[in-house]
JSON list of C-alpha atoms in Angstrom, two decimals:
[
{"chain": "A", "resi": 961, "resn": "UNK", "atom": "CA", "xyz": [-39.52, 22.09, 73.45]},
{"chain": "A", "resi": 962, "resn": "UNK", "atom": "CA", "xyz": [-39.91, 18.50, 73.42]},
{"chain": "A", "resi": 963, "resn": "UNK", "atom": "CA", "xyz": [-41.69, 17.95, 69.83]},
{"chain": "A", "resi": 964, "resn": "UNK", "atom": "CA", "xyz": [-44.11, 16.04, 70.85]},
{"chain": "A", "resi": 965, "resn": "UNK", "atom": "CA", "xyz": [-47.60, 18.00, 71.76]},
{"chain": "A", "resi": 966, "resn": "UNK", "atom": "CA", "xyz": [-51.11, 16.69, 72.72]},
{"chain": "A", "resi": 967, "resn": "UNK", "atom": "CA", "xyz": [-54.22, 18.50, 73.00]},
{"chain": "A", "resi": 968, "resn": "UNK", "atom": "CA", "xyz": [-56.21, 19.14, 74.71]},
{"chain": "A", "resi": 969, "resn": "UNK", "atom": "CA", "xyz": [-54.47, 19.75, 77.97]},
{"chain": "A", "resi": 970, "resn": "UNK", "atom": "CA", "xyz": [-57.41, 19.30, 80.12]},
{"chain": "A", "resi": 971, "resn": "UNK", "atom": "CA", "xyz": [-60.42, 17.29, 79.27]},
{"chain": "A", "resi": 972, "resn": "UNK", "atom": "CA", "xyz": [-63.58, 17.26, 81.51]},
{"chain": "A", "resi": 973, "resn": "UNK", "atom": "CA", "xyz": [-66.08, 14.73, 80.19]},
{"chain": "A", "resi": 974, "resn": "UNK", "atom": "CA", "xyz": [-69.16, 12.62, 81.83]},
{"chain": "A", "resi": 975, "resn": "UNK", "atom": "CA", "xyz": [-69.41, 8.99, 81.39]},
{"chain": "A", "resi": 976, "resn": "UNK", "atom": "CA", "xyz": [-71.79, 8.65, 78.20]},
{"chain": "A", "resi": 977, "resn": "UNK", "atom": "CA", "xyz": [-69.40, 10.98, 76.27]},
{"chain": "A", "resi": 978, "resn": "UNK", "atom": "CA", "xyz": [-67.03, 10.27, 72.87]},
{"chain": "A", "resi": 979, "resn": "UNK", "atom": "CA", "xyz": [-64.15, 12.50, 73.18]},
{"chain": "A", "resi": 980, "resn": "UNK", "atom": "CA", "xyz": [-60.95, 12.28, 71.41]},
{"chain": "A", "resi": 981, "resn": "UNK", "atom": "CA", "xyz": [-57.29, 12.68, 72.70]},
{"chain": "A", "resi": 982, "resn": "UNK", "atom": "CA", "xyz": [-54.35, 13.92, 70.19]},
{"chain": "A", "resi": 983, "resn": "UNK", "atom": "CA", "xyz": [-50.49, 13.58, 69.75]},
{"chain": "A", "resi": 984, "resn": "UNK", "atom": "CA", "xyz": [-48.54, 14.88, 67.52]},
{"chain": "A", "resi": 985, "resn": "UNK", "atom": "CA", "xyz": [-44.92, 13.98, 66.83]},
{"chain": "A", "resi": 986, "resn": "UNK", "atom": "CA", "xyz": [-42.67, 16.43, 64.89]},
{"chain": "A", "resi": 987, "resn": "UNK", "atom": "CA", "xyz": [-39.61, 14.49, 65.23]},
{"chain": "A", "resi": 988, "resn": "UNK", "atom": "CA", "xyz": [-39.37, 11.87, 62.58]},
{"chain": "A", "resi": 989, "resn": "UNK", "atom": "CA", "xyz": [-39.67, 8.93, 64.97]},
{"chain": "A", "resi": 990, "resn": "UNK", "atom": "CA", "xyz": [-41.14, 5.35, 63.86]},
{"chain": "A", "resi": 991, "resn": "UNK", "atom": "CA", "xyz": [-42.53, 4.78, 67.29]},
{"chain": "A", "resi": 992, "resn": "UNK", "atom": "CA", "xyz": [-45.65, 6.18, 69.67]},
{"chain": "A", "resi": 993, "resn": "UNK", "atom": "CA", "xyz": [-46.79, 5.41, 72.80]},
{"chain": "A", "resi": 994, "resn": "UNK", "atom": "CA", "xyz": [-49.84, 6.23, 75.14]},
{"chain": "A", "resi": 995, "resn": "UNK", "atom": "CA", "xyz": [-49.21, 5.94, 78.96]},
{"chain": "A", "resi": 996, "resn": "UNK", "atom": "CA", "xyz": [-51.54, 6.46, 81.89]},
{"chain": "A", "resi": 997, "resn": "UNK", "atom": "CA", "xyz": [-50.49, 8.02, 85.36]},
{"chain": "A", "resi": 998, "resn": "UNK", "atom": "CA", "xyz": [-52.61, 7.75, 87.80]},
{"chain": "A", "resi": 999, "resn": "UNK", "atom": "CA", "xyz": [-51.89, 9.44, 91.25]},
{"chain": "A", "resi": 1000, "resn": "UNK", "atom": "CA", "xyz": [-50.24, 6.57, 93.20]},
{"chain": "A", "resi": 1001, "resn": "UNK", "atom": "CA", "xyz": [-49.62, 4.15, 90.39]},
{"chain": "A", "resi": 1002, "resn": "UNK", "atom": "CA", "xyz": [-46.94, 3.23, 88.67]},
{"chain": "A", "resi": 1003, "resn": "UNK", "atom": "CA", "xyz": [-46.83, 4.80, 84.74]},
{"chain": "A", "resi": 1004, "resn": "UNK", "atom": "CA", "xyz": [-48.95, 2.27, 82.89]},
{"chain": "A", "resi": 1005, "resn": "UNK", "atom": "CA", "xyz": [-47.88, 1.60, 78.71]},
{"chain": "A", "resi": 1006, "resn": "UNK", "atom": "CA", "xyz": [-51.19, 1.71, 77.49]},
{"chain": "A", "resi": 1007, "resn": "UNK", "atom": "CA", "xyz": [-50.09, 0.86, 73.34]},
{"chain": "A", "resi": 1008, "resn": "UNK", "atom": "CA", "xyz": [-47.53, 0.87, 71.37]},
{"chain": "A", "resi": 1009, "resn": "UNK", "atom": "CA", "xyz": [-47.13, 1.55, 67.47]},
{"chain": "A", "resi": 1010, "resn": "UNK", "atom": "CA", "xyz": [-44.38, 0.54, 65.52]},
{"chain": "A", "resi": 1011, "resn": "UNK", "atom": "CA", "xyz": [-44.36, 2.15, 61.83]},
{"chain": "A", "resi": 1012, "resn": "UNK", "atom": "CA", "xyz": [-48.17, 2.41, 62.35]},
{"chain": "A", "resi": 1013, "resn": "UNK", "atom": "CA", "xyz": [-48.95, -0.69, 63.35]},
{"chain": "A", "resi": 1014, "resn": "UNK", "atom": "CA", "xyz": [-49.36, -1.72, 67.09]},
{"chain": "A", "resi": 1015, "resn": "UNK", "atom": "CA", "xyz": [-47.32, -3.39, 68.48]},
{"chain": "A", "resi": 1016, "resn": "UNK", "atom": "CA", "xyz": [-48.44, -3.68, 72.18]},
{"chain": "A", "resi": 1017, "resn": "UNK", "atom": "CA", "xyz": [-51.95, -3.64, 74.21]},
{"chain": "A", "resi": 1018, "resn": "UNK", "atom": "CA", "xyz": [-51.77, -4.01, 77.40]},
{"chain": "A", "resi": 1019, "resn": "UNK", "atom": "CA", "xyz": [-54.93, -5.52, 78.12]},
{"chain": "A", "resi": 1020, "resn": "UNK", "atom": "CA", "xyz": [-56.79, -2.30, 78.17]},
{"chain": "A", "resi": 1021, "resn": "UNK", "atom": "CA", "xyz": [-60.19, -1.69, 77.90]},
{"chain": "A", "resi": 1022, "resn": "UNK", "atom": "CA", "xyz": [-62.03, -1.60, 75.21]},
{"chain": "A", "resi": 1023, "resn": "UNK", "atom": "CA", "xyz": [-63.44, 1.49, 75.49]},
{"chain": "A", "resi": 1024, "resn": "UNK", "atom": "CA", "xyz": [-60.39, 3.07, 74.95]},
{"chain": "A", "resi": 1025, "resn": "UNK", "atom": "CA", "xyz": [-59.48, 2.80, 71.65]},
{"chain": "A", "resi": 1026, "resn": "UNK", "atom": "CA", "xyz": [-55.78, 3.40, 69.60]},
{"chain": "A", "resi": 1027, "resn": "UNK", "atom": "CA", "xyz": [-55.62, 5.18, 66.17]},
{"chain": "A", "resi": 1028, "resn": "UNK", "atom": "CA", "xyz": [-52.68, 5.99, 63.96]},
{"chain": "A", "resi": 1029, "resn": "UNK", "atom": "CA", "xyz": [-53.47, 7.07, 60.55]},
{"chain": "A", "resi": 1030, "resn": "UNK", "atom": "CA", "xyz": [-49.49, 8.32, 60.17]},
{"chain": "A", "resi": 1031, "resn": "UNK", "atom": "CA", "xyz": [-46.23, 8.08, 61.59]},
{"chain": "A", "resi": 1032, "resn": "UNK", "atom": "CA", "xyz": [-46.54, 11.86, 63.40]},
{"chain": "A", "resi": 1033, "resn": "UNK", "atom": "CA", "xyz": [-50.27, 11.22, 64.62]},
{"chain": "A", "resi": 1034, "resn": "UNK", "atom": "CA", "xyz": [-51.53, 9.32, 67.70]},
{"chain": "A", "resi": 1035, "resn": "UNK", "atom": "CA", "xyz": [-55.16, 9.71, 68.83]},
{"chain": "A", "resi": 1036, "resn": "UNK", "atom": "CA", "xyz": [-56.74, 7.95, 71.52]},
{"chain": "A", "resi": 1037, "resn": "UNK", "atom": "CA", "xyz": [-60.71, 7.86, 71.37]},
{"chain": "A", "resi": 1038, "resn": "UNK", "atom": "CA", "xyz": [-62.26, 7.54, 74.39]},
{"chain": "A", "resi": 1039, "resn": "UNK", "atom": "CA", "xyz": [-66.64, 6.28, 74.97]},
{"chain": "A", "resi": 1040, "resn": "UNK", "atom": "CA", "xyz": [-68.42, 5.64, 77.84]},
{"chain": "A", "resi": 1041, "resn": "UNK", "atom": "CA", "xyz": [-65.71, 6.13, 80.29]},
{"chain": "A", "resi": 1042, "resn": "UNK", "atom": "CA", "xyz": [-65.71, 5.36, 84.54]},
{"chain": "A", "resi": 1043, "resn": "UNK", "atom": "CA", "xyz": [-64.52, 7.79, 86.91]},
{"chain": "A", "resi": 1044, "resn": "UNK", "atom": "CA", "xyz": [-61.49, 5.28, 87.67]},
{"chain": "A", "resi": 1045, "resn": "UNK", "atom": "CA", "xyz": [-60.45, 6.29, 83.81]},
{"chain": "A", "resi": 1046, "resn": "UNK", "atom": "CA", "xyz": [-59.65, 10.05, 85.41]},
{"chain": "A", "resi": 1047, "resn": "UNK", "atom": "CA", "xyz": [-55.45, 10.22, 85.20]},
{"chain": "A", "resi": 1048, "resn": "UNK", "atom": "CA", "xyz": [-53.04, 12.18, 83.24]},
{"chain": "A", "resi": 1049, "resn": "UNK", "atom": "CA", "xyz": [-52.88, 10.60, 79.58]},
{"chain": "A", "resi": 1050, "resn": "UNK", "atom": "CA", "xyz": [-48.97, 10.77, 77.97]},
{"chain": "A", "resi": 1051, "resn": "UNK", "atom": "CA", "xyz": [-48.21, 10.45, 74.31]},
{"chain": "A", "resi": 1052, "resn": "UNK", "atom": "CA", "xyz": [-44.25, 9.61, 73.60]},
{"chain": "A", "resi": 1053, "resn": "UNK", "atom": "CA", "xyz": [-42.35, 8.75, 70.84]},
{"chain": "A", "resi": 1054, "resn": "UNK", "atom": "CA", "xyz": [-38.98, 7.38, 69.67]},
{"chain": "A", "resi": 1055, "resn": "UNK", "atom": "CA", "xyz": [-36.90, 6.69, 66.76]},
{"chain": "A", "resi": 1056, "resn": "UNK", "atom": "CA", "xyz": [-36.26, 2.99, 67.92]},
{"chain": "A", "resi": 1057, "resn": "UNK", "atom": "CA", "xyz": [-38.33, 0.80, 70.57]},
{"chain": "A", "resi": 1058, "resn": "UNK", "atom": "CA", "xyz": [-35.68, 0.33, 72.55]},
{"chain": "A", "resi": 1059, "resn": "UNK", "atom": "CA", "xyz": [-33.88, 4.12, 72.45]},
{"chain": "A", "resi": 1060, "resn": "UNK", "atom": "CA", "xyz": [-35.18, 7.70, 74.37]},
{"chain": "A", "resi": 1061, "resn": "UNK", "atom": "CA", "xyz": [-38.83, 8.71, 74.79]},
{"chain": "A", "resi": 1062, "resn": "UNK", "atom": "CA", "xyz": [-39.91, 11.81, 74.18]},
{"chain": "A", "resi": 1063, "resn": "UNK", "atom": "CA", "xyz": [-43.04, 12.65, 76.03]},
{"chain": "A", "resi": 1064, "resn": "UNK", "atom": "CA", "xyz": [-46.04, 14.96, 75.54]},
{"chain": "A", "resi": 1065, "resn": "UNK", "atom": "CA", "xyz": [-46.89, 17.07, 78.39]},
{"chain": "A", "resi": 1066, "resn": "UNK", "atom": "CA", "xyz": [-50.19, 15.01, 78.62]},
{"chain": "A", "resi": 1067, "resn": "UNK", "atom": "CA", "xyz": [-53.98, 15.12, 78.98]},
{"chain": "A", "resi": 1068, "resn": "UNK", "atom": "CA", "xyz": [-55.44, 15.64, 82.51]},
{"chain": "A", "resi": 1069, "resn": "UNK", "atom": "CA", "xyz": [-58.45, 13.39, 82.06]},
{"chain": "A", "resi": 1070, "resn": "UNK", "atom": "CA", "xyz": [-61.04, 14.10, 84.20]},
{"chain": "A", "resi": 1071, "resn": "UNK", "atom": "CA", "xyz": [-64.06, 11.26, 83.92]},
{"chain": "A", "resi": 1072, "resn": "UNK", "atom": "CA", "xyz": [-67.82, 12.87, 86.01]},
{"chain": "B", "resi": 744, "resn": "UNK", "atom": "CA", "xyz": [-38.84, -10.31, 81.33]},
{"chain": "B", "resi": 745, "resn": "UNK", "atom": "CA", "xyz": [-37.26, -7.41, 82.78]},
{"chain": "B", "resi": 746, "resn": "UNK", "atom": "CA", "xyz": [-38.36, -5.32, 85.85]},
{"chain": "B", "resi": 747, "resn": "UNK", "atom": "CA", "xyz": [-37.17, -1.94, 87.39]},
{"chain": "B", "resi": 748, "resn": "UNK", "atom": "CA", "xyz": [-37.57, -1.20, 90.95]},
{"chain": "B", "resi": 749, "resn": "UNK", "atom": "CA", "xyz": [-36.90, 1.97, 92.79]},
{"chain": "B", "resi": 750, "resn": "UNK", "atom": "CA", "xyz": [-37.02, 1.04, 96.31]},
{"chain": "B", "resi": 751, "resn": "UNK", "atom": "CA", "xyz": [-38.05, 4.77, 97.41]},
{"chain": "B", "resi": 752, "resn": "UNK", "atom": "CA", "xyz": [-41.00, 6.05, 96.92]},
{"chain": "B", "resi": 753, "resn": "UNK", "atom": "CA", "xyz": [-40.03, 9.68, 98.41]},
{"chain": "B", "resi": 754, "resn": "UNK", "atom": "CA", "xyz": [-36.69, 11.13, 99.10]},
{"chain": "B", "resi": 755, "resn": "UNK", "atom": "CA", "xyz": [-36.47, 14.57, 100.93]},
{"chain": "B", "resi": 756, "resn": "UNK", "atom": "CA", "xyz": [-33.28, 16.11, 101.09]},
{"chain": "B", "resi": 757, "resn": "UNK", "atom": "CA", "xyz": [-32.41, 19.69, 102.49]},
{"chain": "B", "resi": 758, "resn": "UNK", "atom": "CA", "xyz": [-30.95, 22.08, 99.73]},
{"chain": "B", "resi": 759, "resn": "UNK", "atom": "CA", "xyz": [-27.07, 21.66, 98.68]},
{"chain": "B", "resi": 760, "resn": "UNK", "atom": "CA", "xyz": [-26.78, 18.28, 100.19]},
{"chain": "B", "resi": 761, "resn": "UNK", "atom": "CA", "xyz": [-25.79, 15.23, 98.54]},
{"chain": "B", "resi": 762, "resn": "UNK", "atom": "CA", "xyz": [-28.76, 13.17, 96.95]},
{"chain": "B", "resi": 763, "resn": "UNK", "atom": "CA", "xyz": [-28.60, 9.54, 95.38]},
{"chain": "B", "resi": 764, "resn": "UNK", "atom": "CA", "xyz": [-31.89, 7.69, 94.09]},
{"chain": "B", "resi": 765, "resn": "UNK", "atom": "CA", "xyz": [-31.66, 4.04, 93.75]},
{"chain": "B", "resi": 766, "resn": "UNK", "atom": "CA", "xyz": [-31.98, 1.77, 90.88]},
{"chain": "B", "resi": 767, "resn": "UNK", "atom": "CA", "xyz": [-32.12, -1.76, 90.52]},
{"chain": "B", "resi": 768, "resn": "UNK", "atom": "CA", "xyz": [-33.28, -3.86, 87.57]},
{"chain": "B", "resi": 769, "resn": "UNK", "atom": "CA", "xyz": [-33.44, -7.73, 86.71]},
{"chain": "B", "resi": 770, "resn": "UNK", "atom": "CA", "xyz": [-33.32, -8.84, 83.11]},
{"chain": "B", "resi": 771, "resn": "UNK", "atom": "CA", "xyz": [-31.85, -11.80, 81.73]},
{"chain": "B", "resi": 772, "resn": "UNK", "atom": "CA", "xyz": [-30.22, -10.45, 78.34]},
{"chain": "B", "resi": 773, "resn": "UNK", "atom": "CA", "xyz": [-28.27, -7.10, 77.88]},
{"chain": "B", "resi": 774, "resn": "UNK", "atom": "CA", "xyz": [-30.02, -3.51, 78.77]},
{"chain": "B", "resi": 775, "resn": "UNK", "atom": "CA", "xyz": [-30.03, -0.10, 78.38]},
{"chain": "B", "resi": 776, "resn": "UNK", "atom": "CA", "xyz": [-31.12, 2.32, 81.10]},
{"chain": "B", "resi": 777, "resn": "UNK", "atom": "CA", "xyz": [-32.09, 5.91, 81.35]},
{"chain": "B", "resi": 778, "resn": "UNK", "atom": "CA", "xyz": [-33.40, 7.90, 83.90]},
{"chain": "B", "resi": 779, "resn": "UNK", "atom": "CA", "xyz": [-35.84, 10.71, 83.44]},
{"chain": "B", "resi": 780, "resn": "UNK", "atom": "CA", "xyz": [-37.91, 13.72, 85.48]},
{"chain": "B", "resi": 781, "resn": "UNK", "atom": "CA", "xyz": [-40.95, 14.75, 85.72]},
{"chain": "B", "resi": 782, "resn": "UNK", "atom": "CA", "xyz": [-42.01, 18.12, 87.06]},
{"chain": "B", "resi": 783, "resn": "UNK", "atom": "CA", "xyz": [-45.27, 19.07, 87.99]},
{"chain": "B", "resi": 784, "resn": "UNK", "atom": "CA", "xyz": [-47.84, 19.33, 84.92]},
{"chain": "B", "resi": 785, "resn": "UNK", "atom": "CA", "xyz": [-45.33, 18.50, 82.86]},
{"chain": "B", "resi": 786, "resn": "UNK", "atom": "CA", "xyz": [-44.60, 15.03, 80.68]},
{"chain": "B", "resi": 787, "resn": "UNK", "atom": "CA", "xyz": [-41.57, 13.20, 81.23]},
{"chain": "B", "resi": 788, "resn": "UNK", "atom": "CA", "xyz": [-37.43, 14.23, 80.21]},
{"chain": "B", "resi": 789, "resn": "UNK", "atom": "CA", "xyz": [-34.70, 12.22, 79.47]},
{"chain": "B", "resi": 790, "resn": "UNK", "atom": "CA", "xyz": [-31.67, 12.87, 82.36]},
{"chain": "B", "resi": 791, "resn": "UNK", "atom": "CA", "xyz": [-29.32, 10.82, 80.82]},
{"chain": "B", "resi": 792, "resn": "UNK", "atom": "CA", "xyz": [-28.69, 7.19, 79.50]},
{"chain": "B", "resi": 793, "resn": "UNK", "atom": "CA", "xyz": [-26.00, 4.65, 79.47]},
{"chain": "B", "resi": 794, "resn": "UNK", "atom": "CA", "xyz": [-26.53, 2.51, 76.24]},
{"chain": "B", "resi": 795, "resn": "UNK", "atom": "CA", "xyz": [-22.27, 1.06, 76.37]},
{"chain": "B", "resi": 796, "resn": "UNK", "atom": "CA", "xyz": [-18.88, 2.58, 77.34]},
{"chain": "B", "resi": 797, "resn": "UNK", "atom": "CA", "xyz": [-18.02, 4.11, 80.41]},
{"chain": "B", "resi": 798, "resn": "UNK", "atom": "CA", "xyz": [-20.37, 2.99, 83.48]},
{"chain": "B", "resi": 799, "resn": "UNK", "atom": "CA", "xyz": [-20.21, 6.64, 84.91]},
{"chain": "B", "resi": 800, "resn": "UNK", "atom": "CA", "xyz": [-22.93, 8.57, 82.62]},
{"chain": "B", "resi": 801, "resn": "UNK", "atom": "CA", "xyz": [-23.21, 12.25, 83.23]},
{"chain": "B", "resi": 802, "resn": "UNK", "atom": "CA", "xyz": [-26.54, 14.13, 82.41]},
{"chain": "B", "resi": 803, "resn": "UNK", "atom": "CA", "xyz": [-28.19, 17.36, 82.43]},
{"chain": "B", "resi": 804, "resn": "UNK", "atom": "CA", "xyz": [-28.40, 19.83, 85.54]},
{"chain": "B", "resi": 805, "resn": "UNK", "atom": "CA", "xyz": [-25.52, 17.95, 87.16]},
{"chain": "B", "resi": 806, "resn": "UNK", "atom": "CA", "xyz": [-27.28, 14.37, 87.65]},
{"chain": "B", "resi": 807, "resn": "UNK", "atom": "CA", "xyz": [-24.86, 11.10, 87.09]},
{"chain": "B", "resi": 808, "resn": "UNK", "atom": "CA", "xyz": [-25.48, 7.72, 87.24]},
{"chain": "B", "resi": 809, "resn": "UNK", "atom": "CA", "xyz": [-23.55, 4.71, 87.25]},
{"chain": "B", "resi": 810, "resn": "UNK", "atom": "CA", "xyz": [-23.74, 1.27, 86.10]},
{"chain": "B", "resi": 811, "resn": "UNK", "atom": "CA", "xyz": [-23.13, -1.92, 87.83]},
{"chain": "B", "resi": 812, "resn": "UNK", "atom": "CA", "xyz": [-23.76, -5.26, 86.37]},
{"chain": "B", "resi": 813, "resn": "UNK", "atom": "CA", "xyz": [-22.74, -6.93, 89.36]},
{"chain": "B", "resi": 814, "resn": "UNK", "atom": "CA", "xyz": [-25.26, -5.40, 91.29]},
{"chain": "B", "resi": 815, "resn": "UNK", "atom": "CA", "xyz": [-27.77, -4.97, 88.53]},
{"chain": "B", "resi": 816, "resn": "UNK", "atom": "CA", "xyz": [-27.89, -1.07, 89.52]},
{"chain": "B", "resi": 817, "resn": "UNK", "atom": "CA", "xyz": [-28.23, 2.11, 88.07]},
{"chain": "B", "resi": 818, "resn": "UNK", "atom": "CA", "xyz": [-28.09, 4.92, 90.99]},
{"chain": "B", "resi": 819, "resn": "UNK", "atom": "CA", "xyz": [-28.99, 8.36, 89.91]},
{"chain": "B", "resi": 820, "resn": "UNK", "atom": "CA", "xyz": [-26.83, 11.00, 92.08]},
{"chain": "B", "resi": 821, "resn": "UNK", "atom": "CA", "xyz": [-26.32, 14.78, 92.30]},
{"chain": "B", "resi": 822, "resn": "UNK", "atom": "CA", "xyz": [-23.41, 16.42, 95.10]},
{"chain": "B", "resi": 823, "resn": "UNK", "atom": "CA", "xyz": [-25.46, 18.86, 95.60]},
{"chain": "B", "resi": 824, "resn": "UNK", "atom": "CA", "xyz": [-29.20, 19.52, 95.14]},
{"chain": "B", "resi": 825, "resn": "UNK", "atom": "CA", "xyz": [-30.83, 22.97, 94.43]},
{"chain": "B", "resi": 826, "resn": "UNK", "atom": "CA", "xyz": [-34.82, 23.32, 94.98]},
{"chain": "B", "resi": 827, "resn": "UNK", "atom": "CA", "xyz": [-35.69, 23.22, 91.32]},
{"chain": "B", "resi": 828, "resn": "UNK", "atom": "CA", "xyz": [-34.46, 19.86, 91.36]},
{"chain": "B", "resi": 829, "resn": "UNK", "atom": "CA", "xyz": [-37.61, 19.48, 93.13]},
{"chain": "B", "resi": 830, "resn": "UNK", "atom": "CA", "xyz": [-39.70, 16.12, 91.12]},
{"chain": "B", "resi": 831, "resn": "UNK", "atom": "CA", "xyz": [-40.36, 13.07, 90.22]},
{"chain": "B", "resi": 832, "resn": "UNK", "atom": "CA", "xyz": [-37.45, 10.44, 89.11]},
{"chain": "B", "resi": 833, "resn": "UNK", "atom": "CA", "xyz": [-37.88, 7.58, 86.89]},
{"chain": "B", "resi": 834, "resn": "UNK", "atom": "CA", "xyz": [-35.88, 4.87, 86.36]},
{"chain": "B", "resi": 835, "resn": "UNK", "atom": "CA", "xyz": [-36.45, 3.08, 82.54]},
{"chain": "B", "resi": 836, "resn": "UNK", "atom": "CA", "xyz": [-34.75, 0.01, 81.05]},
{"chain": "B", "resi": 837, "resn": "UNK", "atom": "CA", "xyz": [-34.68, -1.16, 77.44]},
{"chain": "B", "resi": 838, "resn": "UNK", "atom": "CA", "xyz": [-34.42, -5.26, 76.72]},
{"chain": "B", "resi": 839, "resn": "UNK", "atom": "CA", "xyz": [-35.12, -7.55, 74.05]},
{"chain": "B", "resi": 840, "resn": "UNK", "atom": "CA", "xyz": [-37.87, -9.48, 74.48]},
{"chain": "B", "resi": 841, "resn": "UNK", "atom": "CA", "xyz": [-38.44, -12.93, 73.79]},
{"chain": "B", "resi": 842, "resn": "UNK", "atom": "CA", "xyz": [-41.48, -12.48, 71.05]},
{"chain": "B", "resi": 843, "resn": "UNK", "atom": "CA", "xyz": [-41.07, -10.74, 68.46]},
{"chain": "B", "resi": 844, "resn": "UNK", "atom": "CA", "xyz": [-37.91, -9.46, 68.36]},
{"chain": "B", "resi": 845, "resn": "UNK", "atom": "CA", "xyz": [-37.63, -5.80, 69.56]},
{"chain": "B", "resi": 846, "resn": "UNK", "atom": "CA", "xyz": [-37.41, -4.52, 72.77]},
{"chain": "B", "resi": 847, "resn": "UNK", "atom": "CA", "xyz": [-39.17, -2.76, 74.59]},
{"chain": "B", "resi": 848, "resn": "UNK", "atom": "CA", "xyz": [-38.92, -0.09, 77.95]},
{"chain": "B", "resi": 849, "resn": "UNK", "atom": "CA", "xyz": [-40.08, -0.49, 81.40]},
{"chain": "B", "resi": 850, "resn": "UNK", "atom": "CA", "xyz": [-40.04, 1.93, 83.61]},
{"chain": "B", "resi": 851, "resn": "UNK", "atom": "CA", "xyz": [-40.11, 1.99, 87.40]},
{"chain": "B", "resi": 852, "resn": "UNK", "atom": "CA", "xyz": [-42.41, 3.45, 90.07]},
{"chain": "B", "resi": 853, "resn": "UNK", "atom": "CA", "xyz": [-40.93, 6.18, 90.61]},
{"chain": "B", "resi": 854, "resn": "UNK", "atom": "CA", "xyz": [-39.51, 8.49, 93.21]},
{"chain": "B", "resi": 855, "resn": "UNK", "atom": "CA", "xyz": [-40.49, 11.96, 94.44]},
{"chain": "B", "resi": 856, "resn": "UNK", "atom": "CA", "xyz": [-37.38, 14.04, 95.17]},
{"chain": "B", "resi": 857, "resn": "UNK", "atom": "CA", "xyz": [-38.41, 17.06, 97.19]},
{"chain": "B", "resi": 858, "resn": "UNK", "atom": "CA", "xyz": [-35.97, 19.42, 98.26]},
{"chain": "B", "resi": 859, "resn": "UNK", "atom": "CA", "xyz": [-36.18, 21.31, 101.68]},
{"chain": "B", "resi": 860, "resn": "UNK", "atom": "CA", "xyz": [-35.22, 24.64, 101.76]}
]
């Protein structure tokens, strides 16, 4: 049990779709994070919050876009996607920046 | 700015051998580092960390890891490897950076530990 969940698990969606992804933290931590893994890529950091307030984007598209309304929520909201978007999408969290991540078990992203 | 490399990409190993993972990171202030696991379908674990203290940190399902500033390392090891050890193996480290104030964590590629039977 690592307190951190996401839903959904798997997420098939076509390019002119909205779709949302969600993390949920029940650990108390001030920090969140959304990574992408791609198959064959390093793990990118995607955003960072601090205490709800970001911290970090690394240069990522805009059509991917950050929200979180508390300290326990993350959602990612995701329009008009490409197929290169398709990759396994990991919410962590932490009590400092610098200390342990706890990760989700992540989204498998799937982009038609 | 700091940087993690894990030289291998894949290490296989045949079951109760000896396994060691390599490490090495550049950063020009103090660090922490960590390594953690991934199995398949699954998000990513914390092994263990070294944060200060002893340089020989021990972690869960029999993994260690030891710290050398002089080399800039962090080698993961295990004396002997059983197939559900079977995954992938991240390196992490933890700096201050220059803006702002607060560190951050970058991790490395990566390396894919598969176990022969």
């Amino acid at each position: 049990e690592t307190g951190v969940t996401q839903t959904p698990r798997h997420l098939v969606m076509g390019m002119t779709n909205k779709k949302s992804l969600k993390c949920e933290q029940h650990l108390g931590h001030n920090a969140m994070y959304w990574y992408k893994q791609s198959a064959k890529k390093p793990l990118e950091l995607m955003f960072v919050y601090n205490f709800k307030e970001q911290t970090e984007n690394n240069s990522v598209p805009s059509r991917f876009s950050p929200e979180c309304p508390n300290s326990s929520h993350l959602f990612l909201h995701l329009h008009t996607l490409q197929p290169e978007d398709s990759a396994l999408y990991l919410c962590a969290s932490s009590q400092e920046s610098w200390d342990t991540q706890y990760f989700g078990p992540g989204t498998r992203l799937t982009v038609l | 700015a700091q940087s993690v490399t894990q030289l291998d990409s894949q290490v296989p190993v045949f079951e109760e051998a000896p396994v060691e993972l390599r490490c090495n990171y550049s950063s020009s202030v103090s660090v922490y580092l960590f390594w953690y696991v991934q199995y398949p379908n699954q998000g990513l674990q914390l092994l263990l960390k070294y944060l200060s203290g002893s340089t020989l940190v021990k972690g869960i399902n029999g993994f260690e890891a030891e710290f050398n500033k002089s080399q800039t390392s962090f080698h993961l090891r295990k004396p002997s490897v059983h197939i559900s050890d079977t995954a992938e193996y991240f390196c992490a480290v933890s700096a201050t950076m220059n803006s702002g104030g607060y560190q951050k964590v970058t991790f490395g590629t990566g390396t894919k530990l598969q176990v022969i039977p």
